[in-house]
Amino acid sequence: AAGVIQSPRHLIKEKRETATLKCYPIPRHDTVYWYQQGPGQDPQFLISFYEKMQSDKGSIPDRFSAQQFSDYHSELNMSSLELGDSALYFCASSLGESGSEQFFGPGTRLTVL
Amino acid sequence: LAKTTQPISMDSYEGQEVNITCSHNNIATNDYITWYQQFPSQGPRFIIQGYKTKVTNEVASLFIPADRKSSTLSLPRVSLSDTAVYYCLVGDGGASKIIFGSGTRLSIRP
């Protein structure tokens, strides 16, 4: 069965650079979520989209932005990168219905030097 | 979103049954109880979800008492590969964000 695809899987950037992470949800899933997981920490919700509209916002820095496109894939744009942005970034998708399951992607490991 | 409380860590041995209990005193009427498993450097993986009574799948069972203020994830005959962090989550499932708590770090020994 198709799963959530994230690219790239690994990314190394310098401080103050920008990064773009991509997420391709499971076909027919209309909701996408982004989570950040720092070393030794639990995943933290960043932002979500339902039918291409932002549906919820968590602890996402102003330096980050995201959007969901017409084909339902989503991109997380990160600017002015800081050392503290080094983390695993997970994308999850679901049908957006109460009781449905969120499927997580393999994550993108971002390292900021 | 209802807050959950679960043990920080648990240890067990291969072949044993492991039960992880989660408290969620403020669960709402329309909330589901969902458990996720996470291995290091991997995305969380859905294990099981329930609303009331008992739910069983090929991986685990979920026991929910009538008042729904707690739930117990039961893993039968664990193996070394079950070593992971287990998160208990309460909410409306796929319709909204997941607020992860601290999870239970389960360690299985030979």
mmCIF file of C-alpha atoms in Angstrom:
data_model
loop_
_atom_site.group_PDB
_atom_site.id
_atom_site.type_symbol
_atom_site.label_atom_id
_atom_site.label_comp_id
_atom_site.label_asym_id
_atom_site.label_seq_id
_atom_site.Cartn_x
_atom_site.Cartn_y
_atom_site.Cartn_z
ATOM 1 C CA ALA A 1 0.000 0.000 0.000
ATOM 2 C CA ALA A 2 1.149 3.522 -0.719
ATOM 3 C CA GLY A 3 2.542 5.425 2.218
ATOM 4 C CA VAL A 4 3.378 9.021 2.962
ATOM 5 C CA ILE A 5 6.449 10.136 1.052
ATOM 6 C CA GLN A 6 8.809 12.772 2.315
ATOM 7 C CA SER A 7 11.746 14.322 0.552
ATOM 8 C CA PRO A 8 14.531 14.775 1.041
ATOM 9 C CA ARG A 9 15.217 12.191 3.739
ATOM 10 C CA HIS A 10 18.308 14.031 4.912
ATOM 11 C CA LEU A 11 19.249 17.665 4.573
ATOM 12 C CA ILE A 12 22.248 19.588 5.788
ATOM 13 C CA LYS A 13 22.168 23.371 5.811
ATOM 14 C CA GLU A 14 24.203 26.235 7.187
ATOM 15 C CA LYS A 15 22.852 28.803 9.624
ATOM 16 C CA ARG A 16 20.741 31.508 7.992
ATOM 17 C CA GLU A 17 20.093 29.368 4.909
ATOM 18 C CA THR A 18 16.673 28.250 3.731
ATOM 19 C CA ALA A 19 15.226 24.765 3.364
ATOM 20 C CA THR A 20 12.167 23.284 1.735
ATOM 21 C CA LEU A 21 10.717 19.980 2.850
ATOM 22 C CA LYS A 22 8.173 18.147 0.753
ATOM 23 C CA CYS A 23 5.389 15.765 1.691
ATOM 24 C CA TYR A 24 3.273 13.603 -0.567
ATOM 25 C CA PRO A 25 0.241 12.235 1.299
ATOM 26 C CA ILE A 26 -1.407 8.907 0.771
ATOM 27 C CA PRO A 27 -3.696 9.077 -2.288
ATOM 28 C CA ARG A 28 -7.182 10.418 -1.471
ATOM 29 C CA HIS A 29 -6.064 11.782 1.889
ATOM 30 C CA ASP A 30 -7.158 15.389 2.152
ATOM 31 C CA THR A 31 -5.416 16.418 5.376
ATOM 32 C CA VAL A 32 -1.711 16.941 5.973
ATOM 33 C CA TYR A 33 0.063 17.605 9.263
ATOM 34 C CA TRP A 34 3.636 18.662 9.997
ATOM 35 C CA TYR A 35 5.442 17.713 13.200
ATOM 36 C CA GLN A 36 8.908 18.540 14.503
ATOM 37 C CA GLN A 37 10.839 16.177 16.761
ATOM 38 C CA GLY A 38 14.029 17.418 18.351
ATOM 39 C CA PRO A 39 16.676 15.049 19.714
ATOM 40 C CA GLY A 40 15.279 13.099 22.657
ATOM 41 C CA GLN A 41 11.973 14.947 22.503
ATOM 42 C CA ASP A 42 8.400 14.041 21.640
ATOM 43 C CA PRO A 43 6.918 15.145 18.311
ATOM 44 C CA GLN A 44 5.491 18.660 18.354
ATOM 45 C CA PHE A 45 2.689 19.748 16.058
ATOM 46 C CA LEU A 46 3.578 22.600 13.695
ATOM 47 C CA ILE A 47 0.757 23.131 11.223
ATOM 48 C CA SER A 48 -1.963 21.309 9.293
ATOM 49 C CA PHE A 49 -3.938 21.693 6.091
ATOM 50 C CA TYR A 50 -7.346 20.412 5.059
ATOM 51 C CA GLU A 51 -8.387 20.642 1.437
ATOM 52 C CA LYS A 52 -5.530 23.042 0.704
ATOM 53 C CA MET A 53 -6.505 25.459 3.459
ATOM 54 C CA GLN A 54 -4.630 25.880 6.727
ATOM 55 C CA SER A 55 -6.712 24.131 9.356
ATOM 56 C CA ASP A 56 -4.647 24.461 12.521
ATOM 57 C CA LYS A 57 -1.427 26.024 13.707
ATOM 58 C CA GLY A 58 0.835 24.967 16.498
ATOM 59 C CA SER A 59 4.240 26.095 17.688
ATOM 60 C CA ILE A 60 5.537 26.983 14.259
ATOM 61 C CA PRO A 61 8.112 29.808 14.135
ATOM 62 C CA ASP A 62 7.328 32.834 11.995
ATOM 63 C CA ARG A 63 10.399 31.926 9.934
ATOM 64 C CA PHE A 64 8.545 28.822 8.747
ATOM 65 C CA SER A 65 5.694 28.722 6.290
ATOM 66 C CA ALA A 66 3.808 25.924 4.625
ATOM 67 C CA GLN A 67 1.183 25.292 2.038
ATOM 68 C CA GLN A 68 -0.793 22.502 0.475
ATOM 69 C CA PHE A 69 -1.037 22.393 -3.288
ATOM 70 C CA SER A 70 -3.825 21.375 -5.656
ATOM 71 C CA ASP A 71 -2.452 17.819 -5.860
ATOM 72 C CA TYR A 72 -2.553 17.727 -2.022
ATOM 73 C CA HIS A 73 1.186 17.555 -1.572
ATOM 74 C CA SER A 74 2.568 19.981 0.988
ATOM 75 C CA GLU A 75 5.782 21.912 1.412
ATOM 76 C CA LEU A 76 7.322 23.301 4.580
ATOM 77 C CA ASN A 77 9.537 26.288 3.911
ATOM 78 C CA MET A 78 12.093 27.218 6.537
ATOM 79 C CA SER A 79 14.123 30.423 6.355
ATOM 80 C CA SER A 80 16.922 31.952 8.416
ATOM 81 C CA LEU A 81 17.743 28.526 9.766
ATOM 82 C CA GLU A 82 19.051 28.288 13.306
ATOM 83 C CA LEU A 83 21.003 25.542 15.035
ATOM 84 C CA GLY A 84 17.901 24.746 17.085
ATOM 85 C CA ASP A 85 15.969 23.875 13.948
ATOM 86 C CA SER A 86 17.968 20.660 13.677
ATOM 87 C CA ALA A 87 15.367 17.955 14.102
ATOM 88 C CA LEU A 88 13.328 15.265 12.450
ATOM 89 C CA TYR A 89 10.382 16.685 10.556
ATOM 90 C CA PHE A 90 7.458 14.342 10.053
ATOM 91 C CA CYS A 91 4.547 14.740 7.753
ATOM 92 C CA ALA A 92 1.337 12.821 8.372
ATOM 93 C CA SER A 93 -1.801 12.476 6.320
ATOM 94 C CA SER A 94 -5.335 11.384 7.029
ATOM 95 C CA LEU A 95 -8.833 11.445 5.640
ATOM 96 C CA GLY A 96 -9.590 14.292 8.011
ATOM 97 C CA GLU A 97 -12.534 12.483 9.490
ATOM 98 C CA SER A 98 -13.213 11.943 13.140
ATOM 99 C CA GLY A 99 -11.826 8.589 14.185
ATOM 100 C CA SER A 100 -9.617 8.167 11.159
ATOM 101 C CA GLU A 101 -5.953 7.292 11.474
ATOM 102 C CA GLN A 102 -3.012 9.565 10.835
ATOM 103 C CA PHE A 103 -0.299 7.940 8.770
ATOM 104 C CA PHE A 104 3.196 9.261 9.286
ATOM 105 C CA GLY A 105 5.964 9.520 6.757
ATOM 106 C CA PRO A 106 9.559 8.432 7.371
ATOM 107 C CA GLY A 107 10.617 11.960 8.193
ATOM 108 C CA THR A 108 13.252 14.396 6.979
ATOM 109 C CA ARG A 109 16.302 14.777 9.173
ATOM 110 C CA LEU A 110 17.440 18.384 9.018
ATOM 111 C CA THR A 111 20.867 19.265 10.339
ATOM 112 C CA VAL A 112 21.810 22.919 10.639
ATOM 113 C CA LEU A 113 25.527 23.605 10.984
ATOM 114 C CA LEU B 1 -7.689 18.035 23.927
ATOM 115 C CA ALA B 2 -7.688 15.698 26.891
ATOM 116 C CA LYS B 3 -4.436 15.322 28.782
ATOM 117 C CA THR B 4 -3.049 11.842 29.182
ATOM 118 C CA THR B 5 -0.795 10.301 31.802
ATOM 119 C CA GLN B 6 1.186 7.130 31.229
ATOM 120 C CA PRO B 7 4.295 5.522 32.761
ATOM 121 C CA ILE B 8 7.562 7.017 31.607
ATOM 122 C CA SER B 9 9.172 3.626 31.143
ATOM 123 C CA MET B 10 8.535 -0.104 31.455
ATOM 124 C CA ASP B 11 10.717 -3.174 31.194
ATOM 125 C CA SER B 12 9.709 -6.696 30.289
ATOM 126 C CA TYR B 13 11.048 -9.907 28.803
ATOM 127 C CA GLU B 14 10.497 -11.671 25.546
ATOM 128 C CA GLY B 15 7.370 -13.801 25.467
ATOM 129 C CA GLN B 16 5.637 -11.882 28.223
ATOM 130 C CA GLU B 17 2.395 -9.942 27.946
ATOM 131 C CA VAL B 18 2.847 -6.222 28.480
ATOM 132 C CA ASN B 19 0.072 -3.924 29.625
ATOM 133 C CA ILE B 20 0.499 -0.155 29.461
ATOM 134 C CA THR B 21 -2.170 1.889 31.184
ATOM 135 C CA CYS B 22 -3.037 5.447 30.275
ATOM 136 C CA SER B 23 -5.150 7.857 32.316
ATOM 137 C CA HIS B 24 -7.334 10.426 30.587
ATOM 138 C CA ASN B 25 -9.741 11.790 33.170
ATOM 139 C CA ASN B 26 -10.983 14.660 31.005
ATOM 140 C CA ILE B 27 -11.839 12.655 27.913
ATOM 141 C CA ALA B 28 -14.661 14.188 25.899
ATOM 142 C CA THR B 29 -17.700 12.385 24.587
ATOM 143 C CA ASN B 30 -16.519 12.425 20.993
ATOM 144 C CA ASP B 31 -12.885 11.554 21.732
ATOM 145 C CA TYR B 32 -11.237 8.382 20.539
ATOM 146 C CA ILE B 33 -8.303 6.713 22.274
ATOM 147 C CA THR B 34 -5.411 5.995 19.960
ATOM 148 C CA TRP B 35 -2.037 4.379 20.540
ATOM 149 C CA TYR B 36 1.028 4.971 18.418
ATOM 150 C CA GLN B 37 4.404 3.226 18.437
ATOM 151 C CA GLN B 38 7.630 4.963 17.544
ATOM 152 C CA PHE B 39 11.044 3.449 16.897
ATOM 153 C CA PRO B 40 14.121 5.688 17.005
ATOM 154 C CA SER B 41 14.401 7.986 13.991
ATOM 155 C CA GLN B 42 11.155 6.693 12.487
ATOM 156 C CA GLY B 43 7.707 8.206 12.202
ATOM 157 C CA PRO B 44 5.073 7.175 14.730
ATOM 158 C CA ARG B 45 3.060 4.167 13.636
ATOM 159 C CA PHE B 46 -0.601 3.623 14.424
ATOM 160 C CA ILE B 47 -1.210 0.581 16.614
ATOM 161 C CA ILE B 48 -4.829 0.607 17.637
ATOM 162 C CA GLN B 49 -7.779 2.884 18.256
ATOM 163 C CA GLY B 50 -10.944 2.473 20.274
ATOM 164 C CA TYR B 51 -13.904 4.314 21.685
ATOM 165 C CA LYS B 52 -15.214 1.953 24.321
ATOM 166 C CA THR B 53 -15.021 -1.633 25.634
ATOM 167 C CA LYS B 54 -12.417 -3.752 23.873
ATOM 168 C CA VAL B 55 -10.745 -3.580 20.521
ATOM 169 C CA THR B 56 -8.378 -6.203 19.174
ATOM 170 C CA ASN B 57 -6.277 -6.362 16.045
ATOM 171 C CA GLU B 58 -3.367 -8.476 14.879
ATOM 172 C CA VAL B 59 -0.906 -6.431 16.920
ATOM 173 C CA ALA B 60 -2.565 -5.507 20.208
ATOM 174 C CA SER B 61 -5.683 -5.204 22.300
ATOM 175 C CA LEU B 62 -7.124 -2.079 23.810
ATOM 176 C CA PHE B 63 -9.257 -2.251 26.920
ATOM 177 C CA ILE B 64 -11.448 0.718 27.796
ATOM 178 C CA PRO B 65 -13.626 0.689 30.936
ATOM 179 C CA ALA B 66 -17.143 2.041 30.910
ATOM 180 C CA ASP B 67 -16.167 5.462 32.304
ATOM 181 C CA ARG B 68 -13.473 5.826 29.610
ATOM 182 C CA LYS B 69 -11.183 7.664 32.034
ATOM 183 C CA SER B 70 -8.376 5.216 31.384
ATOM 184 C CA SER B 71 -7.324 2.631 28.854
ATOM 185 C CA THR B 72 -4.881 -0.248 28.708
ATOM 186 C CA LEU B 73 -2.823 -1.266 25.721
ATOM 187 C CA SER B 74 -2.031 -4.960 25.837
ATOM 188 C CA LEU B 75 0.823 -6.415 23.792
ATOM 189 C CA PRO B 76 0.767 -10.235 23.800
ATOM 190 C CA ARG B 77 4.027 -12.190 23.816
ATOM 191 C CA VAL B 78 6.382 -9.286 23.199
ATOM 192 C CA SER B 79 9.646 -9.659 21.340
ATOM 193 C CA LEU B 80 12.827 -7.582 21.243
ATOM 194 C CA SER B 81 11.426 -5.722 18.239
ATOM 195 C CA ASP B 82 8.645 -4.291 20.407
ATOM 196 C CA THR B 83 11.185 -2.079 22.149
ATOM 197 C CA ALA B 84 9.910 1.401 21.330
ATOM 198 C CA VAL B 85 8.123 4.438 22.706
ATOM 199 C CA TYR B 86 4.343 4.046 22.985
ATOM 200 C CA TYR B 87 2.100 7.107 22.933
ATOM 201 C CA CYS B 88 -1.448 7.222 24.248
ATOM 202 C CA LEU B 89 -3.477 9.940 22.561
ATOM 203 C CA VAL B 90 -7.002 11.172 23.100
ATOM 204 C CA GLY B 91 -8.850 13.194 20.506
ATOM 205 C CA ASP B 92 -11.014 12.944 17.445
ATOM 206 C CA GLY B 93 -8.541 10.877 15.494
ATOM 207 C CA GLY B 94 -7.610 11.958 12.014
ATOM 208 C CA ALA B 95 -9.697 15.083 12.126
ATOM 209 C CA SER B 96 -7.246 17.142 14.143
ATOM 210 C CA LYS B 97 -3.662 17.515 15.238
ATOM 211 C CA ILE B 98 -2.036 15.055 17.607
ATOM 212 C CA ILE B 99 -0.687 16.430 20.863
ATOM 213 C CA PHE B 100 1.980 13.974 21.904
ATOM 214 C CA GLY B 101 2.607 13.478 25.595
ATOM 215 C CA SER B 102 5.733 11.967 27.055
ATOM 216 C CA GLY B 103 5.016 8.400 25.972
ATOM 217 C CA THR B 104 6.102 5.157 27.599
ATOM 218 C CA ARG B 105 9.541 3.880 26.748
ATOM 219 C CA LEU B 106 9.193 0.093 26.634
ATOM 220 C CA SER B 107 12.339 -2.007 26.815
ATOM 221 C CA ILE B 108 12.183 -5.725 26.096
ATOM 222 C CA ARG B 109 15.007 -7.948 27.264
ATOM 223 C CA PRO B 110 15.950 -11.442 26.090
#
